[in-house]
């Protein structure tokens, strides 16, 4: 099995040393469990301090090797950790390690069933189990002494993804001390995924808190940023511990002054083709298959709209000239006996490539009839790098599901909405509401986008054209935000600066700047 399937990405030794130095300052520890021992790196480092250690490893070859090394005061068990936790009742002062990151779809059915049994034990929904690290956290809680602690290396996504929100909420009820440690630089060179350390414990007579600390790397371990949340718990996303209580409350107070985007109109994702590379064509290919009267203009890549606020018919025509794939093969109202020979051959090639068997395609009456979703007056592209993208859809194009399409209530001016989007508050909330992935790509799912607050006001045509020109001239994004703030954001200069400082903090973390 490969590393992706087994989750076997071994922990850097310097990170293990850092974690052990951390826990040795925290509490009296006698009995330790390492639930995914692997090649024994944690055990090797821990056994220097005269702890009683129990190492569990599912791989029999690795377990045998660990036993042969005869670590002092160490018991080695060859077992599936989830199964072990469900069938044993012992308690540990500390459970430490780097649990495997394995998607449930890469597990055997028998292993999935063990995790579902664990969800039932804790009265948590099955939907929470999407990755094996979730099960490792819960299984560890089952084997934890009343004043015990858990210290795990976890994917950064744990702090922010929707499916683990119920787990985070449960942990806030179970532990009064939650410490999160993040790194300015990458820790695992060979994987793109960001990681964090999460320390869960209960301390006597302590008001519950979440502390968020950032260090530069494993050579320079002095904190370069710290923030503590005590009043604003539970948090929907622990990634937002990057703001302290005062900043969180300031943000909420300002948000209360402005409506949410969901109040402006009807919002829906774009067209789902099931196979963009097959159904979205350049003009030359489209002409070979059918006549131009039935062209359906579509955007499937946000890069095709870079450096624009207004997307015009002239902009679309320029994409055609550049041979971009911006035409959807729409066959919904065309009978098969009217198909050209070239079109029949093209559809046959799709069947040969088994595109017709892909999930979305296979559910259709005719696998090649792509359902058409309404266009938007304004389109928001759900994934972004430095700055989220909103365009005024003057060309009246469709989009794929890379974008959310907005159709406004009667009294809303679409150009003013798009202009107002680029203010400091809404851009901060994109970071606050959203999540990010390896490589720093930010994303908002539909409800996260709809819950953004937007300080809307009607602006002039001249102001819209100035902003569009700033985008086309590739002005610095801070210049763009400053201009929009000066028009739409009725806040003091200090408040505007606070918002920009907060956003810069988020960007530095997301983009590793």
Tab-separated table of C-alpha atoms in Angstrom:
chain	number	residue	atom	x	y	z
A	1	UNK	CA	0.000	0.000	0.000
A	2	UNK	CA	1.199	3.538	-0.718
A	3	UNK	CA	1.626	6.355	1.802
A	4	UNK	CA	-1.689	7.987	0.860
A	5	UNK	CA	-3.538	4.751	1.621
A	6	UNK	CA	-1.737	3.917	4.857
A	7	UNK	CA	-1.336	7.472	6.156
A	8	UNK	CA	2.295	6.617	6.953
A	9	UNK	CA	3.974	10.005	6.877
A	10	UNK	CA	6.579	9.769	9.614
A	11	UNK	CA	6.984	12.618	12.039
A	12	UNK	CA	10.205	14.672	11.871
A	13	UNK	CA	12.354	13.908	14.919
A	14	UNK	CA	12.724	17.603	15.729
A	15	UNK	CA	8.945	17.893	15.961
A	16	UNK	CA	8.822	14.953	18.373
A	17	UNK	CA	11.512	16.576	20.516
A	18	UNK	CA	9.509	19.804	20.571
A	19	UNK	CA	6.338	17.965	21.619
A	20	UNK	CA	8.070	16.086	24.430
A	21	UNK	CA	9.688	19.268	25.750
A	22	UNK	CA	6.202	20.841	25.677
A	23	UNK	CA	4.461	18.091	27.664
A	24	UNK	CA	7.266	17.796	30.231
A	25	UNK	CA	6.426	21.351	31.351
A	26	UNK	CA	2.729	20.608	31.657
A	27	UNK	CA	1.925	17.819	34.100
A	28	UNK	CA	3.092	14.800	36.062
A	29	UNK	CA	2.986	11.912	33.648
A	30	UNK	CA	3.520	8.246	34.426
A	31	UNK	CA	1.593	6.209	31.879
A	32	UNK	CA	1.759	7.065	28.153
A	33	UNK	CA	0.073	5.583	25.097
A	34	UNK	CA	1.368	5.981	21.535
A	35	UNK	CA	-1.532	4.667	19.390
A	36	UNK	CA	0.170	4.675	15.972
A	37	UNK	CA	3.753	3.794	16.802
A	38	UNK	CA	5.029	3.228	13.252
A	39	UNK	CA	8.829	2.988	13.275
A	40	UNK	CA	8.988	3.890	16.981
A	41	UNK	CA	10.136	7.506	16.775
A	42	UNK	CA	7.921	8.745	19.595
A	43	UNK	CA	8.703	5.692	21.725
A	44	UNK	CA	12.442	6.092	21.223
A	45	UNK	CA	12.297	9.729	22.347
A	46	UNK	CA	9.921	9.098	25.279
A	47	UNK	CA	11.714	6.116	26.816
A	48	UNK	CA	14.638	8.366	27.804
A	49	UNK	CA	12.476	9.829	30.589
A	50	UNK	CA	11.484	6.715	32.516
A	51	UNK	CA	7.808	6.739	31.523
A	52	UNK	CA	5.683	3.607	31.330
A	53	UNK	CA	4.914	3.437	27.609
A	54	UNK	CA	2.381	1.410	25.671
A	55	UNK	CA	2.893	1.435	21.904
A	56	UNK	CA	0.173	0.190	19.549
A	57	UNK	CA	0.901	-0.485	15.887
A	58	UNK	CA	-1.424	-2.126	13.360
A	59	UNK	CA	1.354	-3.323	11.049
A	60	UNK	CA	2.647	-6.677	12.322
A	61	UNK	CA	6.079	-6.309	10.740
A	62	UNK	CA	6.598	-2.925	12.371
A	63	UNK	CA	5.257	-4.226	15.706
A	64	UNK	CA	7.701	-7.136	15.575
A	65	UNK	CA	10.549	-4.729	14.864
A	66	UNK	CA	9.533	-2.518	17.805
A	67	UNK	CA	9.499	-5.513	20.149
A	68	UNK	CA	12.932	-6.581	18.962
A	69	UNK	CA	14.341	-3.166	19.889
A	70	UNK	CA	13.407	-3.844	23.550
A	71	UNK	CA	12.687	-0.274	24.629
A	72	UNK	CA	12.841	0.106	28.407
A	73	UNK	CA	9.474	0.201	30.261
A	74	UNK	CA	7.657	-0.249	26.963
A	75	UNK	CA	4.857	-2.637	26.031
A	76	UNK	CA	4.181	-3.155	22.316
A	77	UNK	CA	0.800	-4.352	21.040
A	78	UNK	CA	0.037	-5.298	17.455
A	79	UNK	CA	-3.558	-4.169	16.956
A	80	UNK	CA	-5.948	-1.871	15.151
A	81	UNK	CA	-6.111	1.042	17.605
A	82	UNK	CA	-9.832	1.703	17.097
A	83	UNK	CA	-10.664	-1.927	17.785
A	84	UNK	CA	-8.340	-1.900	20.803
A	85	UNK	CA	-10.004	1.188	22.285
A	86	UNK	CA	-13.480	-0.289	21.852
A	87	UNK	CA	-12.513	-3.473	23.715
A	88	UNK	CA	-10.279	-2.142	26.508
A	89	UNK	CA	-10.821	0.074	29.539
A	90	UNK	CA	-7.353	1.104	30.781
A	91	UNK	CA	-6.531	4.790	31.306
A	92	UNK	CA	-3.479	6.829	30.323
A	93	UNK	CA	-2.049	10.115	31.602
A	94	UNK	CA	-0.932	11.125	28.117
A	95	UNK	CA	-1.803	9.913	24.637
A	96	UNK	CA	0.634	11.309	22.109
A	97	UNK	CA	1.433	10.782	18.458
A	98	UNK	CA	0.756	11.492	14.827
A	99	UNK	CA	-2.395	9.568	13.861
A	100	UNK	CA	-2.791	8.347	10.283
A	101	UNK	CA	-4.558	10.664	7.841
A	102	UNK	CA	-6.617	8.181	5.830
A	103	UNK	CA	-9.845	9.074	4.069
A	104	UNK	CA	-12.647	6.682	4.956
A	105	UNK	CA	-13.013	5.742	1.280
A	106	UNK	CA	-9.504	4.252	1.412
A	107	UNK	CA	-10.340	2.002	4.375
A	108	UNK	CA	-11.650	-1.543	4.292
A	109	UNK	CA	-15.328	-1.854	5.180
A	110	UNK	CA	-14.433	-3.670	8.420
A	111	UNK	CA	-12.295	-0.715	9.499
A	112	UNK	CA	-15.053	1.749	8.615
A	113	UNK	CA	-17.510	-0.209	10.738
A	114	UNK	CA	-15.204	0.057	13.772
A	115	UNK	CA	-15.187	3.830	13.405
A	116	UNK	CA	-18.982	3.933	13.071
A	117	UNK	CA	-19.183	1.895	16.268
A	118	UNK	CA	-16.987	4.508	17.935
A	119	UNK	CA	-19.281	7.320	16.705
A	120	UNK	CA	-22.216	5.456	18.255
A	121	UNK	CA	-20.339	5.064	21.543
A	122	UNK	CA	-19.948	8.850	21.779
A	123	UNK	CA	-23.464	9.549	20.407
A	124	UNK	CA	-21.952	11.460	17.490
A	125	UNK	CA	-23.260	11.338	13.897
A	126	UNK	CA	-21.693	8.975	11.356
A	127	UNK	CA	-21.115	11.977	9.074
A	128	UNK	CA	-18.380	13.129	11.453
A	129	UNK	CA	-16.226	10.184	10.399
A	130	UNK	CA	-14.569	11.280	7.166
A	131	UNK	CA	-10.951	10.519	8.053
A	132	UNK	CA	-9.230	8.102	10.413
A	133	UNK	CA	-7.650	10.870	12.501
A	134	UNK	CA	-11.177	11.717	13.723
A	135	UNK	CA	-11.535	8.191	15.085
A	136	UNK	CA	-8.093	8.335	16.703
A	137	UNK	CA	-9.067	11.440	18.673
A	138	UNK	CA	-12.271	9.852	19.966
A	139	UNK	CA	-10.647	6.481	20.695
A	140	UNK	CA	-7.974	8.305	22.688
A	141	UNK	CA	-10.595	10.081	24.773
A	142	UNK	CA	-12.100	6.698	25.656
A	143	UNK	CA	-8.741	5.547	27.046
A	144	UNK	CA	-7.822	8.796	28.800
A	145	UNK	CA	-7.501	9.207	32.561
A	146	UNK	CA	-9.799	11.853	34.098
A	147	UNK	CA	-6.980	14.404	34.237
A	148	UNK	CA	-5.135	13.030	31.231
A	149	UNK	CA	-3.994	14.861	28.118
A	150	UNK	CA	-3.932	14.233	24.381
A	151	UNK	CA	-1.208	15.723	22.193
A	152	UNK	CA	-1.516	15.002	18.476
A	153	UNK	CA	-0.062	16.139	15.186
A	154	UNK	CA	-3.178	16.841	13.116
A	155	UNK	CA	-3.923	18.199	9.649
A	156	UNK	CA	-4.658	21.919	9.768
A	157	UNK	CA	-8.025	21.152	8.174
A	158	UNK	CA	-9.170	19.816	11.565
A	159	UNK	CA	-9.383	23.426	12.752
A	160	UNK	CA	-11.706	24.540	9.960
A	161	UNK	CA	-13.543	21.861	7.972
A	162	UNK	CA	-17.308	21.633	8.369
A	163	UNK	CA	-17.499	17.897	8.988
A	164	UNK	CA	-15.360	18.114	12.145
A	165	UNK	CA	-17.305	21.028	13.670
A	166	UNK	CA	-19.306	18.667	15.894
A	167	UNK	CA	-16.030	17.103	17.063
A	168	UNK	CA	-14.563	20.513	17.904
A	169	UNK	CA	-17.726	21.430	19.799
A	170	UNK	CA	-17.570	18.151	21.711
A	171	UNK	CA	-13.918	18.697	22.604
A	172	UNK	CA	-14.754	22.149	23.993
A	173	UNK	CA	-17.219	20.498	26.390
A	174	UNK	CA	-14.757	17.728	27.299
A	175	UNK	CA	-11.566	19.779	27.865
A	176	UNK	CA	-11.124	23.156	29.551
A	177	UNK	CA	-7.621	23.736	28.165
A	178	UNK	CA	-7.118	23.550	24.401
A	179	UNK	CA	-3.801	24.637	22.922
A	180	UNK	CA	-3.155	24.881	19.202
A	181	UNK	CA	0.347	25.334	17.813
A	182	UNK	CA	0.857	26.252	14.172
A	183	UNK	CA	3.969	26.828	12.098
A	184	UNK	CA	4.894	29.712	9.841
A	185	UNK	CA	6.979	27.379	7.692
A	186	UNK	CA	6.172	23.909	6.382
A	187	UNK	CA	7.046	21.054	8.745
A	188	UNK	CA	6.563	18.078	6.420
A	189	UNK	CA	8.588	18.819	3.282
A	190	UNK	CA	7.223	15.879	1.294
A	191	UNK	CA	3.495	16.613	1.678
A	192	UNK	CA	1.578	19.762	0.745
A	193	UNK	CA	-0.862	19.537	3.633
A	194	UNK	CA	-0.341	21.943	6.534
A	195	UNK	CA	-0.279	20.495	10.037
A	196	UNK	CA	-0.773	21.771	13.557
A	197	UNK	CA	-0.296	20.463	17.070
A	198	UNK	CA	-3.364	20.145	19.289
A	199	UNK	CA	-2.997	19.672	23.068
A	200	UNK	CA	-6.164	18.784	24.979
A	201	UNK	CA	-6.238	18.709	28.771
A	202	UNK	CA	-8.211	19.544	31.893
A	203	UNK	CA	-6.690	21.763	34.543
A	204	UNK	CA	-8.204	22.261	37.983
A	205	UNK	CA	-10.020	25.527	38.742
A	206	UNK	CA	-9.336	26.930	35.302
A	207	UNK	CA	-11.717	28.962	33.170
A	208	UNK	CA	-11.989	27.240	29.759
A	209	UNK	CA	-9.838	28.685	27.002
A	210	UNK	CA	-8.402	28.032	23.557
A	211	UNK	CA	-4.856	29.305	23.035
A	212	UNK	CA	-3.485	29.699	19.513
A	213	UNK	CA	0.293	29.976	19.101
A	214	UNK	CA	2.422	30.301	15.988
A	215	UNK	CA	6.115	29.501	15.875
A	216	UNK	CA	8.425	30.007	12.913
A	217	UNK	CA	9.844	26.491	12.575
A	218	UNK	CA	11.420	23.705	14.632
A	219	UNK	CA	14.716	25.568	14.913
A	220	UNK	CA	13.189	28.848	16.076
A	221	UNK	CA	10.501	27.773	18.545
A	222	UNK	CA	9.871	31.030	20.362
A	223	UNK	CA	6.242	32.117	19.797
A	224	UNK	CA	5.900	34.807	17.151
A	225	UNK	CA	2.147	35.103	17.677
A	226	UNK	CA	-0.259	34.189	20.486
A	227	UNK	CA	-3.978	34.650	20.913
A	228	UNK	CA	-6.431	33.390	23.525
A	229	UNK	CA	-10.189	32.905	23.291
A	230	UNK	CA	-12.177	32.677	26.519
A	231	UNK	CA	-15.407	34.642	26.044
A	232	UNK	CA	-16.340	33.652	22.499
A	233	UNK	CA	-16.685	29.917	22.916
A	234	UNK	CA	-17.697	27.622	21.349
A	235	UNK	CA	-15.998	28.640	18.145
A	236	UNK	CA	-17.381	27.420	14.830
A	237	UNK	CA	-13.817	27.137	13.529
A	238	UNK	CA	-10.735	26.887	15.705
A	239	UNK	CA	-8.730	28.406	12.870
A	240	UNK	CA	-10.336	31.696	13.922
A	241	UNK	CA	-8.439	31.609	17.193
A	242	UNK	CA	-6.002	33.705	15.192
A	243	UNK	CA	-8.208	36.528	16.538
A	244	UNK	CA	-8.405	37.201	20.263
A	245	UNK	CA	-11.623	37.926	22.150
A	246	UNK	CA	-11.417	41.686	21.645
A	247	UNK	CA	-10.849	41.359	17.880
A	248	UNK	CA	-13.602	38.761	17.545
A	249	UNK	CA	-16.075	40.990	19.353
A	250	UNK	CA	-15.075	44.024	17.276
A	251	UNK	CA	-15.651	42.040	14.086
A	252	UNK	CA	-19.080	40.855	15.242
A	253	UNK	CA	-20.086	44.392	16.269
A	254	UNK	CA	-19.188	45.806	12.845
A	255	UNK	CA	-20.943	42.900	11.071
A	256	UNK	CA	-24.177	43.664	12.899
A	257	UNK	CA	-24.377	46.968	11.015
A	258	UNK	CA	-24.576	45.376	7.556
A	259	UNK	CA	-26.786	42.780	5.792
A	260	UNK	CA	-25.680	39.310	4.777
A	261	UNK	CA	-25.177	38.472	1.120
A	262	UNK	CA	-28.040	35.947	1.287
A	263	UNK	CA	-30.416	38.914	1.719
A	264	UNK	CA	-29.561	40.405	-1.686
A	265	UNK	CA	-31.082	37.798	-3.977
A	266	UNK	CA	-31.115	34.213	-5.210
A	267	UNK	CA	-27.717	32.455	-5.154
A	268	UNK	CA	-26.840	29.108	-6.707
A	269	UNK	CA	-23.773	27.231	-7.974
A	270	UNK	CA	-23.157	27.052	-11.699
A	271	UNK	CA	-23.501	24.176	-14.146
A	272	UNK	CA	-22.152	20.728	-13.244
A	273	UNK	CA	-21.097	19.010	-16.460
A	274	UNK	CA	-19.582	15.878	-14.940
A	275	UNK	CA	-16.681	16.165	-17.398
A	276	UNK	CA	-15.565	19.709	-18.203
A	277	UNK	CA	-12.776	18.610	-20.536
A	278	UNK	CA	-15.303	16.747	-22.691
A	279	UNK	CA	-18.294	19.089	-22.656
A	280	UNK	CA	-16.539	22.479	-22.755
A	281	UNK	CA	-14.970	23.261	-26.113
A	282	UNK	CA	-13.063	25.921	-27.979
A	283	UNK	CA	-14.747	27.551	-30.960
A	284	UNK	CA	-12.983	25.443	-33.569
A	285	UNK	CA	-14.086	22.179	-31.993
A	286	UNK	CA	-17.610	23.457	-31.364
A	287	UNK	CA	-18.011	24.368	-35.074
A	288	UNK	CA	-17.056	20.829	-36.065
A	289	UNK	CA	-19.828	19.353	-33.935
A	290	UNK	CA	-22.799	21.705	-34.435
A	291	UNK	CA	-23.893	25.128	-35.683
A	292	UNK	CA	-23.085	28.378	-33.862
A	293	UNK	CA	-26.727	29.340	-33.246
A	294	UNK	CA	-26.823	26.901	-30.347
A	295	UNK	CA	-23.594	27.984	-28.661
A	296	UNK	CA	-23.897	28.265	-24.910
A	297	UNK	CA	-21.226	30.623	-23.602
A	298	UNK	CA	-19.610	29.391	-20.388
A	299	UNK	CA	-16.685	30.108	-18.100
A	300	UNK	CA	-15.047	27.131	-16.380
A	301	UNK	CA	-11.788	28.736	-15.197
A	302	UNK	CA	-11.573	31.851	-13.047
A	303	UNK	CA	-8.196	32.602	-14.674
A	304	UNK	CA	-10.118	33.444	-17.859
A	305	UNK	CA	-11.569	36.418	-15.979
A	306	UNK	CA	-8.416	37.614	-14.250
A	307	UNK	CA	-7.922	41.326	-13.635
A	308	UNK	CA	-11.489	42.412	-14.348
A	309	UNK	CA	-14.508	43.682	-12.461
A	310	UNK	CA	-16.690	43.966	-15.582
A	311	UNK	CA	-16.774	40.966	-17.910
A	312	UNK	CA	-18.011	42.186	-21.274
A	313	UNK	CA	-18.909	40.629	-24.627
A	314	UNK	CA	-15.616	41.993	-25.940
A	315	UNK	CA	-13.776	40.132	-23.160
A	316	UNK	CA	-15.584	36.916	-24.126
A	317	UNK	CA	-14.756	37.401	-27.822
A	318	UNK	CA	-11.093	37.827	-26.859
A	319	UNK	CA	-11.213	34.411	-25.179
A	320	UNK	CA	-12.591	32.891	-28.381
A	321	UNK	CA	-9.718	34.394	-30.357
A	322	UNK	CA	-7.266	32.944	-27.819
A	323	UNK	CA	-8.865	29.506	-28.465
A	324	UNK	CA	-10.002	29.190	-24.866
A	325	UNK	CA	-12.567	26.512	-24.024
A	326	UNK	CA	-15.615	28.704	-23.374
A	327	UNK	CA	-18.458	26.957	-25.269
A	328	UNK	CA	-20.655	24.304	-23.637
A	329	UNK	CA	-21.799	21.383	-25.765
A	330	UNK	CA	-25.537	21.766	-25.093
A	331	UNK	CA	-27.585	18.996	-26.696
A	332	UNK	CA	-30.697	19.209	-24.504
A	333	UNK	CA	-33.092	20.267	-27.261
A	334	UNK	CA	-31.489	18.392	-30.140
A	335	UNK	CA	-32.889	15.052	-31.300
A	336	UNK	CA	-30.400	12.298	-32.051
A	337	UNK	CA	-31.511	11.997	-35.663
A	338	UNK	CA	-30.305	15.570	-36.117
A	339	UNK	CA	-26.826	14.819	-34.800
A	340	UNK	CA	-24.028	15.339	-37.298
A	341	UNK	CA	-21.650	12.507	-38.119
A	342	UNK	CA	-18.874	14.380	-36.298
A	343	UNK	CA	-21.047	14.787	-33.204
A	344	UNK	CA	-21.958	11.099	-33.149
A	345	UNK	CA	-18.289	10.178	-33.404
A	346	UNK	CA	-17.439	12.613	-30.595
A	347	UNK	CA	-20.094	11.154	-28.299
A	348	UNK	CA	-18.874	7.652	-29.154
A	349	UNK	CA	-15.364	8.714	-28.069
A	350	UNK	CA	-16.850	9.812	-24.735
A	351	UNK	CA	-18.439	6.409	-24.275
A	352	UNK	CA	-15.149	4.707	-25.179
A	353	UNK	CA	-13.460	6.785	-22.448
A	354	UNK	CA	-16.299	5.769	-20.081
A	355	UNK	CA	-17.287	9.406	-19.506
A	356	UNK	CA	-20.884	8.190	-19.851
A	357	UNK	CA	-20.343	6.036	-16.735
A	358	UNK	CA	-19.190	8.904	-14.525
A	359	UNK	CA	-21.576	9.492	-11.649
A	360	UNK	CA	-23.222	12.738	-12.827
A	361	UNK	CA	-23.447	11.565	-16.438
A	362	UNK	CA	-24.825	8.127	-15.577
A	363	UNK	CA	-27.772	9.647	-13.689
A	364	UNK	CA	-29.066	11.501	-16.767
A	365	UNK	CA	-31.673	10.164	-19.193
A	366	UNK	CA	-29.189	10.906	-21.981
A	367	UNK	CA	-25.748	10.954	-20.440
A	368	UNK	CA	-24.642	13.916	-22.577
A	369	UNK	CA	-27.591	16.224	-21.708
A	370	UNK	CA	-25.976	18.639	-19.240
A	371	UNK	CA	-28.587	20.300	-16.949
A	372	UNK	CA	-28.555	24.057	-17.496
A	373	UNK	CA	-28.585	26.284	-14.391
A	374	UNK	CA	-29.600	29.940	-14.460
A	375	UNK	CA	-26.992	32.581	-15.199
A	376	UNK	CA	-26.023	35.146	-12.596
A	377	UNK	CA	-25.952	38.923	-12.877
A	378	UNK	CA	-22.841	38.752	-10.705
A	379	UNK	CA	-20.595	35.712	-10.264
A	380	UNK	CA	-18.444	34.888	-7.234
A	381	UNK	CA	-15.642	32.366	-7.731
A	382	UNK	CA	-15.578	30.096	-4.713
A	383	UNK	CA	-11.812	29.427	-4.745
A	384	UNK	CA	-9.222	32.162	-4.699
A	385	UNK	CA	-5.624	33.008	-3.985
A	386	UNK	CA	-4.674	36.497	-2.843
A	387	UNK	CA	-8.093	38.071	-3.231
A	388	UNK	CA	-11.561	36.580	-3.867
A	389	UNK	CA	-13.047	37.208	-7.311
A	390	UNK	CA	-16.399	38.811	-8.137
A	391	UNK	CA	-17.354	39.846	-11.676
A	392	UNK	CA	-20.269	41.780	-13.155
A	393	UNK	CA	-21.597	39.450	-15.841
A	394	UNK	CA	-22.260	41.929	-18.656
A	395	UNK	CA	-21.516	39.243	-21.244
A	396	UNK	CA	-24.377	37.177	-19.811
A	397	UNK	CA	-22.309	33.974	-19.765
A	398	UNK	CA	-22.968	30.825	-17.804
A	399	UNK	CA	-20.410	29.378	-15.382
A	400	UNK	CA	-19.614	25.915	-14.157
A	401	UNK	CA	-19.809	25.199	-10.440
A	402	UNK	CA	-16.533	27.053	-9.910
A	403	UNK	CA	-18.765	30.071	-9.246
A	404	UNK	CA	-21.882	31.055	-7.312
A	405	UNK	CA	-24.320	32.935	-9.527
A	406	UNK	CA	-26.276	35.785	-7.959
A	407	UNK	CA	-29.617	37.030	-9.270
A	408	UNK	CA	-30.654	40.140	-7.355
A	409	UNK	CA	-33.858	41.417	-5.870
A	410	UNK	CA	-35.413	44.242	-7.860
A	411	UNK	CA	-33.963	47.119	-5.817
A	412	UNK	CA	-30.309	45.967	-5.937
A	413	UNK	CA	-27.856	47.377	-8.468
A	414	UNK	CA	-25.554	44.573	-9.604
A	415	UNK	CA	-22.588	46.839	-10.391
A	416	UNK	CA	-22.816	48.509	-6.975
A	417	UNK	CA	-22.924	45.094	-5.263
A	418	UNK	CA	-19.758	43.940	-7.051
A	419	UNK	CA	-18.005	47.235	-6.307
A	420	UNK	CA	-18.926	47.122	-2.613
A	421	UNK	CA	-17.691	43.529	-2.269
A	422	UNK	CA	-14.045	44.636	-2.288
A	423	UNK	CA	-14.140	46.322	1.127
A	424	UNK	CA	-11.975	45.394	4.119
A	425	UNK	CA	-14.807	43.927	6.187
A	426	UNK	CA	-16.155	41.524	3.551
A	427	UNK	CA	-12.642	40.438	2.578
A	428	UNK	CA	-11.802	39.711	6.226
A	429	UNK	CA	-14.992	37.669	6.490
A	430	UNK	CA	-13.972	35.615	3.443
A	431	UNK	CA	-10.997	34.481	5.533
A	432	UNK	CA	-13.032	34.170	8.748
A	433	UNK	CA	-15.911	32.184	7.226
A	434	UNK	CA	-13.872	30.134	4.754
A	435	UNK	CA	-11.171	27.522	4.812
A	436	UNK	CA	-7.972	26.887	2.877
A	437	UNK	CA	-6.070	23.967	1.453
A	438	UNK	CA	-2.485	23.013	0.716
A	439	UNK	CA	-0.867	25.661	-1.435
A	440	UNK	CA	-2.928	28.399	0.220
A	441	UNK	CA	-6.057	28.187	-1.935
A	442	UNK	CA	-9.001	29.716	-0.066
A	443	UNK	CA	-12.574	28.477	-0.472
A	444	UNK	CA	-16.083	29.407	0.605
A	445	UNK	CA	-18.861	26.808	0.472
A	446	UNK	CA	-22.322	28.200	-0.381
A	447	UNK	CA	-23.554	28.933	3.153
A	448	UNK	CA	-20.227	30.491	4.115
A	449	UNK	CA	-20.491	32.826	1.136
A	450	UNK	CA	-24.128	33.674	1.833
A	451	UNK	CA	-23.274	34.543	5.446
A	452	UNK	CA	-20.732	37.206	4.487
A	453	UNK	CA	-21.790	40.708	5.558
A	454	UNK	CA	-21.586	43.382	2.883
A	455	UNK	CA	-21.795	47.189	3.363
A	456	UNK	CA	-23.909	47.902	0.301
A	457	UNK	CA	-24.598	51.314	-1.183
A	458	UNK	CA	-25.312	52.490	-4.702
A	459	UNK	CA	-22.238	53.857	-6.445
A	460	UNK	CA	-21.849	55.754	-9.689
A	461	UNK	CA	-21.015	54.330	-13.104
A	462	UNK	CA	-17.770	56.331	-13.003
A	463	UNK	CA	-16.726	54.692	-9.721
A	464	UNK	CA	-17.398	51.224	-11.143
A	465	UNK	CA	-15.301	52.029	-14.215
A	466	UNK	CA	-12.464	53.342	-12.032
A	467	UNK	CA	-12.415	50.076	-10.076
A	468	UNK	CA	-12.555	47.979	-13.242
A	469	UNK	CA	-9.637	50.008	-14.605
A	470	UNK	CA	-7.666	49.405	-11.395
A	471	UNK	CA	-8.138	45.648	-11.826
A	472	UNK	CA	-7.196	45.720	-15.502
A	473	UNK	CA	-4.078	47.780	-14.716
A	474	UNK	CA	-3.167	45.188	-12.033
A	475	UNK	CA	-3.069	47.738	-9.231
A	476	UNK	CA	-1.934	46.485	-5.837
A	477	UNK	CA	-4.878	44.890	-4.009
A	478	UNK	CA	-4.355	47.204	-1.014
A	479	UNK	CA	-4.865	50.182	-3.312
A	480	UNK	CA	-8.079	48.584	-4.582
A	481	UNK	CA	-9.358	47.901	-1.061
A	482	UNK	CA	-8.461	51.394	0.133
A	483	UNK	CA	-10.416	52.920	-2.745
A	484	UNK	CA	-13.540	50.824	-2.050
A	485	UNK	CA	-13.281	51.461	1.702
A	486	UNK	CA	-13.208	55.200	1.082
A	487	UNK	CA	-16.514	54.959	-0.768
A	488	UNK	CA	-18.570	52.344	1.096
A	489	UNK	CA	-17.177	51.670	4.571
A	490	UNK	CA	-18.512	54.096	7.157
A	491	UNK	CA	-15.922	53.324	9.822
A	492	UNK	CA	-13.154	55.232	11.529
A	493	UNK	CA	-9.650	55.085	10.056
A	494	UNK	CA	-8.547	53.034	13.079
A	495	UNK	CA	-11.306	50.471	12.503
A	496	UNK	CA	-10.426	50.200	8.806
A	497	UNK	CA	-6.793	49.701	9.717
A	498	UNK	CA	-7.726	47.050	12.286
A	499	UNK	CA	-9.659	45.150	9.612
A	500	UNK	CA	-6.769	45.309	7.162
A	501	UNK	CA	-4.328	44.173	9.859
A	502	UNK	CA	-6.549	41.197	10.653
A	503	UNK	CA	-6.821	40.252	6.977
A	504	UNK	CA	-3.060	40.516	6.541
A	505	UNK	CA	-2.644	38.131	9.461
A	506	UNK	CA	-4.956	35.616	7.799
A	507	UNK	CA	-3.186	36.009	4.461
A	508	UNK	CA	0.240	35.523	5.987
A	509	UNK	CA	-0.918	32.233	7.458
A	510	UNK	CA	-2.824	31.016	4.394
A	511	UNK	CA	-0.254	31.982	1.764
A	512	UNK	CA	2.817	31.344	3.938
A	513	UNK	CA	4.011	34.869	3.077
